[in-house]
Amino acid sequence: MPIEHETMVALNLILQLALSVALVYALFLVRRREFKRHCLTLRLAFAAQMLAILLLMSPAMGMVTEPGLQFSFLIAEILLHHALGLAAIPLFIYINLVYKRGISPRFSMRSAMQATASLWAGSLLLGFHIYYYLNY
């Protein structure tokens, strides 16, 4: 039994709000110097985000990639949201590989973490705006 579009949108919104809370909590953990819990929180949030992308967001991208669809501000915003989210993924993987001693750092880890957080937050805010625009 396929899930209705409105149900998928609601599930994704709830998950994204929970992930927003997880990001704020991860920042709180860093300030308290609880780095292991910070890393675990972000890894779990990243896994949840990957599932959301695969199961909830990817089907919606079909709307944007339809041939003959007129380019608009909304399409540009969706593509920017997509690009920011995709840019955060390799940075997140890079950070984890460095900390697991898989590779040696090529640049400041603090800068990589701040860039990843900025990309993710920007994508998240654009996603909330897209949701609001399409549903209200």
Short mmCIF file of C-alpha atoms in Angstrom, two decimals:
data_model
loop_
_atom_site.label_atom_id
_atom_site.label_comp_id
_atom_site.label_asym_id
_atom_site.label_seq_id
_atom_site.Cartn_x
_atom_site.Cartn_y
_atom_site.Cartn_z
CA MET A 1 0.00 0.00 0.00
CA PRO A 2 1.69 3.24 -1.14
CA ILE A 3 1.89 6.17 1.23
CA GLU A 4 -0.07 9.26 0.20
CA HIS A 5 1.87 12.34 -0.80
CA GLU A 6 0.53 14.41 2.12
CA THR A 7 1.58 11.71 4.59
CA MET A 8 5.11 11.61 3.15
CA VAL A 9 5.35 15.40 3.37
CA ALA A 10 4.14 15.38 6.99
CA LEU A 11 6.56 12.60 7.95
CA ASN A 12 9.44 14.46 6.34
CA LEU A 13 8.50 17.72 8.08
CA ILE A 14 8.38 15.98 11.47
CA LEU A 15 11.73 14.30 10.82
CA GLN A 16 13.34 17.56 9.70
CA LEU A 17 12.10 19.34 12.83
CA ALA A 18 13.56 16.51 14.95
CA LEU A 19 16.85 16.79 13.04
CA SER A 20 16.87 20.54 13.71
CA VAL A 21 16.59 19.78 17.42
CA ALA A 22 19.39 17.21 17.07
CA LEU A 23 21.65 19.82 15.43
CA VAL A 24 21.01 22.31 18.23
CA TYR A 25 21.64 19.56 20.79
CA ALA A 26 24.92 18.67 19.02
CA LEU A 27 26.03 22.31 19.29
CA PHE A 28 25.14 22.25 22.98
CA LEU A 29 27.28 19.10 23.42
CA VAL A 30 30.27 20.76 21.76
CA ARG A 31 30.01 23.73 24.10
CA ARG A 32 30.05 21.29 27.02
CA ARG A 33 33.05 19.51 25.43
CA GLU A 34 31.18 16.22 25.15
CA PHE A 35 32.70 15.33 21.81
CA LYS A 36 31.84 11.61 21.72
CA ARG A 37 28.14 12.31 22.31
CA HIS A 38 28.33 15.16 19.79
CA CYS A 39 29.74 12.83 17.14
CA LEU A 40 27.22 10.09 17.90
CA THR A 41 24.33 12.57 17.72
CA LEU A 42 25.47 13.88 14.35
CA ARG A 43 26.11 10.40 12.94
CA LEU A 44 22.60 9.31 13.91
CA ALA A 45 21.15 12.53 12.48
CA PHE A 46 23.12 11.99 9.26
CA ALA A 47 21.81 8.42 8.94
CA ALA A 48 18.25 9.62 9.49
CA GLN A 49 18.77 12.36 6.91
CA MET A 50 20.06 9.87 4.33
CA LEU A 51 16.96 7.72 4.87
CA ALA A 52 14.73 10.76 4.53
CA ILE A 53 16.44 11.73 1.29
CA LEU A 54 16.10 8.24 -0.17
CA LEU A 55 12.60 7.44 1.00
CA LEU A 56 10.81 10.79 1.24
CA MET A 57 12.62 13.45 -0.78
CA SER A 58 13.86 11.60 -3.87
CA PRO A 59 10.36 10.79 -5.14
CA ALA A 60 9.53 14.52 -4.94
CA MET A 61 12.57 15.41 -7.10
CA GLY A 62 10.79 13.82 -10.06
CA MET A 63 8.63 16.93 -10.17
CA VAL A 64 11.66 19.14 -10.79
CA THR A 65 13.31 16.91 -13.38
CA GLU A 66 10.23 16.53 -15.60
CA PRO A 67 11.04 17.42 -19.21
CA GLY A 68 9.40 20.59 -20.44
CA LEU A 69 8.89 22.10 -16.97
CA GLN A 70 9.26 25.89 -17.01
CA PHE A 71 12.15 27.23 -14.95
CA SER A 72 10.97 29.37 -12.03
CA PHE A 73 12.17 30.79 -8.74
CA LEU A 74 10.74 27.72 -6.99
CA ILE A 75 12.70 25.34 -9.22
CA ALA A 76 15.88 27.36 -8.61
CA GLU A 77 15.25 27.26 -4.86
CA ILE A 78 14.68 23.49 -4.93
CA LEU A 79 17.87 22.96 -6.93
CA LEU A 80 19.85 25.17 -4.50
CA HIS A 81 18.37 23.22 -1.57
CA HIS A 82 19.43 20.01 -3.29
CA ALA A 83 22.94 21.31 -4.07
CA LEU A 84 23.57 22.51 -0.50
CA GLY A 85 22.45 19.18 0.91
CA LEU A 86 24.58 17.23 -1.53
CA ALA A 87 27.62 19.40 -0.75
CA ALA A 88 27.28 18.64 2.97
CA ILE A 89 27.42 14.88 2.44
CA PRO A 90 31.06 14.49 1.26
CA LEU A 91 32.21 17.00 3.89
CA PHE A 92 30.49 14.98 6.61
CA ILE A 93 32.10 11.79 5.32
CA TYR A 94 35.50 13.51 5.15
CA ILE A 95 35.24 14.69 8.76
CA ASN A 96 34.35 11.21 9.95
CA LEU A 97 37.17 9.60 7.97
CA VAL A 98 39.68 12.01 9.51
CA TYR A 99 38.43 11.36 13.03
CA LYS A 100 38.39 7.60 12.51
CA ARG A 101 42.00 7.93 11.29
CA GLY A 102 41.08 6.77 7.80
CA ILE A 103 42.80 9.74 6.16
CA SER A 104 44.99 12.63 7.24
CA PRO A 105 43.42 16.11 7.36
CA ARG A 106 43.97 18.32 4.31
CA PHE A 107 42.56 21.46 5.91
CA SER A 108 41.30 22.74 9.25
CA MET A 109 38.78 20.36 10.78
CA ARG A 110 37.04 23.25 12.50
CA SER A 111 36.54 24.93 9.12
CA ALA A 112 35.25 21.68 7.61
CA MET A 113 32.79 21.24 10.48
CA GLN A 114 31.58 24.82 10.27
CA ALA A 115 31.16 24.56 6.50
CA THR A 116 29.22 21.32 6.85
CA ALA A 117 26.97 22.78 9.54
CA SER A 118 26.38 25.89 7.41
CA LEU A 119 25.53 23.85 4.32
CA TRP A 120 23.18 21.60 6.26
CA ALA A 121 21.49 24.53 8.04
CA GLY A 122 21.12 26.44 4.76
CA SER A 123 19.60 23.43 3.05
CA LEU A 124 17.31 22.87 6.02
CA LEU A 125 16.07 26.47 6.02
CA LEU A 126 15.47 26.37 2.28
CA GLY A 127 13.61 23.09 2.73
CA PHE A 128 11.34 24.66 5.34
CA HIS A 129 10.71 27.60 3.00
CA ILE A 130 9.90 25.25 0.10
CA TYR A 131 7.53 23.31 2.34
CA TYR A 132 5.79 26.54 3.42
CA TYR A 133 5.56 27.82 -0.17
CA LEU A 134 4.09 24.58 -1.50
CA ASN A 135 1.65 23.94 1.34
CA TYR A 136 0.38 27.36 2.46
#
